mmCIF file of C-alpha atoms in Angstrom:
data_model
loop_
_atom_site.group_PDB
_atom_site.id
_atom_site.type_symbol
_atom_site.label_atom_id
_atom_site.label_comp_id
_atom_site.label_asym_id
_atom_site.label_seq_id
_atom_site.Cartn_x
_atom_site.Cartn_y
_atom_site.Cartn_z
ATOM 1 C CA UNK A 235 141.422 125.992 120.270
ATOM 2 C CA UNK A 236 139.902 129.225 121.595
ATOM 3 C CA UNK A 237 137.530 129.332 118.636
ATOM 4 C CA UNK A 238 136.520 125.716 119.239
ATOM 5 C CA UNK A 239 135.816 126.478 122.935
ATOM 6 C CA UNK A 240 133.594 129.388 121.926
ATOM 7 C CA UNK A 241 131.725 127.295 119.369
ATOM 8 C CA UNK A 242 131.386 124.438 121.878
ATOM 9 C CA UNK A 243 129.902 126.826 124.473
ATOM 10 C CA UNK A 244 127.317 127.958 121.931
ATOM 11 C CA UNK A 245 126.619 124.353 121.008
ATOM 12 C CA UNK A 246 126.100 123.381 124.673
ATOM 13 C CA UNK A 247 123.751 126.354 125.175
ATOM 14 C CA UNK A 248 121.654 125.373 122.132
ATOM 15 C CA UNK A 249 121.425 121.770 123.345
ATOM 16 C CA UNK A 250 120.268 122.938 126.814
ATOM 17 C CA UNK A 251 117.579 125.106 125.235
ATOM 18 C CA UNK A 252 116.582 122.336 122.804
ATOM 19 C CA UNK A 253 115.942 119.992 125.740
ATOM 20 C CA UNK A 254 112.936 122.048 126.903
ATOM 21 C CA UNK A 255 109.303 121.261 126.079
ATOM 22 C CA UNK A 256 108.970 124.717 124.587
ATOM 23 C CA UNK A 257 111.695 123.878 122.065
ATOM 24 C CA UNK A 258 109.788 120.807 120.872
ATOM 25 C CA UNK A 259 106.602 122.828 120.409
ATOM 26 C CA UNK A 260 108.670 125.514 118.681
ATOM 27 C CA UNK A 261 110.065 122.859 116.337
ATOM 28 C CA UNK A 262 106.580 121.721 115.363
ATOM 29 C CA UNK A 263 105.294 125.270 114.858
ATOM 30 C CA UNK A 264 108.405 126.153 112.863
ATOM 31 C CA UNK A 265 108.029 123.026 110.700
ATOM 32 C CA UNK A 266 104.439 123.972 109.889
ATOM 33 C CA UNK A 267 105.321 127.595 109.121
ATOM 34 C CA UNK A 268 108.342 126.529 107.084
ATOM 35 C CA UNK A 269 105.961 124.676 104.784
ATOM 36 C CA UNK A 270 103.963 127.857 104.231
ATOM 37 C CA UNK A 271 106.182 130.918 104.422
ATOM 38 C CA UNK A 272 109.510 130.679 106.319
ATOM 39 C CA UNK A 273 112.473 130.262 103.932
ATOM 40 C CA UNK A 274 114.700 128.426 106.451
ATOM 41 C CA UNK A 275 114.328 124.622 106.687
ATOM 42 C CA UNK A 276 113.357 122.987 109.975
ATOM 43 C CA UNK A 277 116.288 120.558 109.809
ATOM 44 C CA UNK A 278 118.685 122.491 112.120
ATOM 45 C CA UNK A 279 116.004 122.708 114.824
ATOM 46 C CA UNK A 280 115.221 119.022 114.405
ATOM 47 C CA UNK A 281 118.910 118.175 114.748
ATOM 48 C CA UNK A 282 119.232 120.271 117.920
ATOM 49 C CA UNK A 283 116.155 118.713 119.557
ATOM 50 C CA UNK A 284 117.274 115.194 118.601
ATOM 51 C CA UNK A 285 120.735 115.830 120.038
ATOM 52 C CA UNK A 286 119.098 117.070 123.241
ATOM 53 C CA UNK A 287 116.676 114.110 123.383
ATOM 54 C CA UNK A 288 118.251 111.248 121.398
ATOM 55 C CA UNK A 289 115.856 108.615 122.749
ATOM 56 C CA UNK A 290 112.896 110.500 121.266
ATOM 57 C CA UNK A 291 114.326 110.857 117.753
ATOM 58 C CA UNK A 292 111.487 108.868 116.132
ATOM 59 C CA UNK A 293 108.810 110.873 117.904
ATOM 60 C CA UNK A 294 110.500 114.161 116.986
ATOM 61 C CA UNK A 295 110.863 113.134 113.323
ATOM 62 C CA UNK A 296 107.218 112.012 113.214
ATOM 63 C CA UNK A 297 105.954 115.200 114.862
ATOM 64 C CA UNK A 298 108.062 117.330 112.540
ATOM 65 C CA UNK A 299 106.705 115.393 109.557
ATOM 66 C CA UNK A 300 103.079 115.815 110.592
ATOM 67 C CA UNK A 301 103.508 119.527 111.344
ATOM 68 C CA UNK A 302 105.243 120.064 108.011
ATOM 69 C CA UNK A 303 102.530 118.204 106.092
ATOM 70 C CA UNK A 304 99.831 120.238 107.872
ATOM 71 C CA UNK A 305 101.669 123.385 106.780
ATOM 72 C CA UNK A 306 101.900 121.969 103.257
ATOM 73 C CA UNK A 307 98.146 121.367 103.206
ATOM 74 C CA UNK A 308 97.616 124.994 104.215
ATOM 75 C CA UNK A 309 99.934 126.040 101.367
ATOM 76 C CA UNK A 310 98.002 123.772 98.987
ATOM 77 C CA UNK A 311 94.729 125.326 100.169
ATOM 78 C CA UNK A 312 96.134 128.827 99.611
ATOM 79 C CA UNK A 313 97.109 127.874 96.060
ATOM 80 C CA UNK A 314 93.686 126.359 95.425
ATOM 81 C CA UNK A 315 91.862 129.351 96.919
ATOM 82 C CA UNK A 316 93.861 132.004 95.098
ATOM 83 C CA UNK A 317 93.973 130.215 91.725
ATOM 84 C CA UNK A 318 90.868 131.961 90.271
ATOM 85 C CA UNK A 319 92.102 135.336 91.465
ATOM 86 C CA UNK A 320 95.546 134.662 90.069
ATOM 87 C CA UNK A 321 94.083 133.752 86.672
ATOM 88 C CA UNK A 322 91.987 136.936 86.752
ATOM 89 C CA UNK A 323 94.965 139.050 87.785
ATOM 90 C CA UNK A 324 97.215 137.556 85.123
ATOM 91 C CA UNK A 325 94.554 138.255 82.476
ATOM 92 C CA UNK A 326 94.771 141.972 83.297
ATOM 93 C CA UNK A 327 98.539 142.105 82.831
ATOM 94 C CA UNK A 328 100.221 142.464 79.470
ATOM 95 C CA UNK A 329 101.035 139.074 78.002
ATOM 96 C CA UNK A 330 104.769 139.684 78.303
ATOM 97 C CA UNK A 331 104.488 140.170 82.081
ATOM 98 C CA UNK A 332 101.789 137.596 82.773
ATOM 99 C CA UNK A 333 103.597 134.743 81.021
ATOM 100 C CA UNK A 334 100.497 132.599 80.440
ATOM 101 C CA UNK A 335 102.704 129.875 79.003
ATOM 102 C CA UNK A 336 104.512 129.569 82.341
ATOM 103 C CA UNK A 337 101.186 129.335 84.159
ATOM 104 C CA UNK A 338 100.006 126.686 81.693
ATOM 105 C CA UNK A 339 103.301 124.834 82.237
ATOM 106 C CA UNK A 340 102.558 124.576 85.978
ATOM 107 C CA UNK A 341 99.158 123.031 85.202
ATOM 108 C CA UNK A 342 100.652 120.642 82.665
ATOM 109 C CA UNK A 343 103.548 119.755 84.964
ATOM 110 C CA UNK A 344 101.289 118.816 87.841
ATOM 111 C CA UNK A 345 98.928 116.936 85.539
ATOM 112 C CA UNK A 346 101.790 114.836 84.186
ATOM 113 C CA UNK A 347 104.394 114.674 86.990
ATOM 114 C CA UNK A 348 102.397 115.712 90.080
ATOM 115 C CA UNK A 349 103.392 112.934 92.456
ATOM 116 C CA UNK A 350 107.045 113.158 91.419
ATOM 117 C CA UNK A 351 107.078 116.955 91.865
ATOM 118 C CA UNK A 352 105.475 116.766 95.298
ATOM 119 C CA UNK A 353 107.852 114.014 96.401
ATOM 120 C CA UNK A 354 110.833 115.953 95.068
ATOM 121 C CA UNK A 355 109.730 119.079 96.937
ATOM 122 C CA UNK A 356 109.007 117.139 100.120
ATOM 123 C CA UNK A 357 112.222 115.122 100.193
ATOM 124 C CA UNK A 358 114.833 117.416 98.687
ATOM 125 C CA UNK A 359 116.151 120.777 99.887
ATOM 126 C CA UNK A 360 113.935 122.491 97.288
ATOM 127 C CA UNK A 361 111.441 124.861 98.944
ATOM 128 C CA UNK A 362 108.491 122.641 99.858
ATOM 129 C CA UNK A 363 106.258 125.695 100.273
ATOM 130 C CA UNK A 364 106.593 126.538 96.571
ATOM 131 C CA UNK A 365 105.654 122.992 95.589
ATOM 132 C CA UNK A 366 102.702 122.994 98.013
ATOM 133 C CA UNK A 367 101.247 126.261 96.745
ATOM 134 C CA UNK A 368 101.986 125.281 93.136
ATOM 135 C CA UNK A 369 100.199 121.966 93.656
ATOM 136 C CA UNK A 370 97.117 123.900 94.753
ATOM 137 C CA UNK A 371 97.418 126.290 91.828
ATOM 138 C CA UNK A 372 98.021 123.394 89.435
ATOM 139 C CA UNK A 373 94.879 121.603 90.584
ATOM 140 C CA UNK A 374 96.714 118.600 92.065
ATOM 141 C CA UNK A 375 94.352 116.488 94.204
ATOM 142 C CA UNK A 376 94.561 116.820 97.980
ATOM 143 C CA UNK A 377 94.734 113.139 98.992
ATOM 144 C CA UNK A 378 97.689 112.230 96.729
ATOM 145 C CA UNK A 379 99.356 115.470 97.845
ATOM 146 C CA UNK A 380 99.008 114.496 101.515
ATOM 147 C CA UNK A 381 100.158 110.892 101.036
ATOM 148 C CA UNK A 382 103.151 111.860 98.901
ATOM 149 C CA UNK A 383 104.077 114.627 101.342
ATOM 150 C CA UNK A 384 103.938 112.253 104.315
ATOM 151 C CA UNK A 385 106.254 109.817 102.543
ATOM 152 C CA UNK A 386 108.694 112.470 101.298
ATOM 153 C CA UNK A 387 108.801 114.589 104.451
ATOM 154 C CA UNK A 388 108.804 111.476 106.646
ATOM 155 C CA UNK A 389 111.822 110.013 104.875
ATOM 156 C CA UNK A 390 113.676 113.315 104.962
ATOM 157 C CA UNK A 391 113.088 114.017 108.646
ATOM 158 C CA UNK A 392 113.702 110.382 109.650
ATOM 159 C CA UNK A 393 117.063 110.411 107.858
ATOM 160 C CA UNK A 394 118.049 113.755 109.409
ATOM 161 C CA UNK A 395 116.949 112.671 112.905
ATOM 162 C CA UNK A 396 118.590 109.250 112.535
ATOM 163 C CA UNK A 397 121.900 110.783 111.523
ATOM 164 C CA UNK A 398 121.720 113.268 114.413
ATOM 165 C CA UNK A 399 120.835 110.514 116.905
ATOM 166 C CA UNK A 400 123.582 108.170 115.776
ATOM 167 C CA UNK A 401 126.279 110.804 115.525
ATOM 168 C CA UNK A 402 126.294 112.916 118.670
ATOM 169 C CA UNK A 403 129.904 114.062 118.195
ATOM 170 C CA UNK A 404 129.638 117.880 118.368
ATOM 171 C CA UNK A 405 132.598 118.407 116.040
ATOM 172 C CA UNK A 406 130.987 116.424 113.260
ATOM 173 C CA UNK A 407 127.516 117.868 113.866
ATOM 174 C CA UNK A 408 128.816 121.446 113.804
ATOM 175 C CA UNK A 409 130.720 120.774 110.601
#
């Protein structure tokens, strides 16, 4: 029981901090950066802010979705911008290191399964940032990327926020 009391104290502290306006802005910034570079998903922060503000769960899920998609668009733009340089750089490397077949596979994959790959990256725990940058490198169009990302990220964050809102039992949430 001592361990549970300690964990519960930490939980209560996180919920108090998550109830601040700064925490909501931090969630949105983190969601955008998570789509570009940060390897940790935004889900735990979303859960904490929803538990602190359960009546705003829809707004928090929507804001997290939009911030994440904006970050994904930045990742897509980075992939698009650096594609020519990447091709040039790979041409200088020995074929064994450059793996031109793998690079060609990314292009072919996005040409054939682009929407599915973007949705999979947006909805699943796979790193969305890798899919976003790869979509830019693979020449996937921006508008389908944005629409698919909004649907995939929106569903993911709505499900996470809905579960957090409807299950405020700290024991279950911590587990």
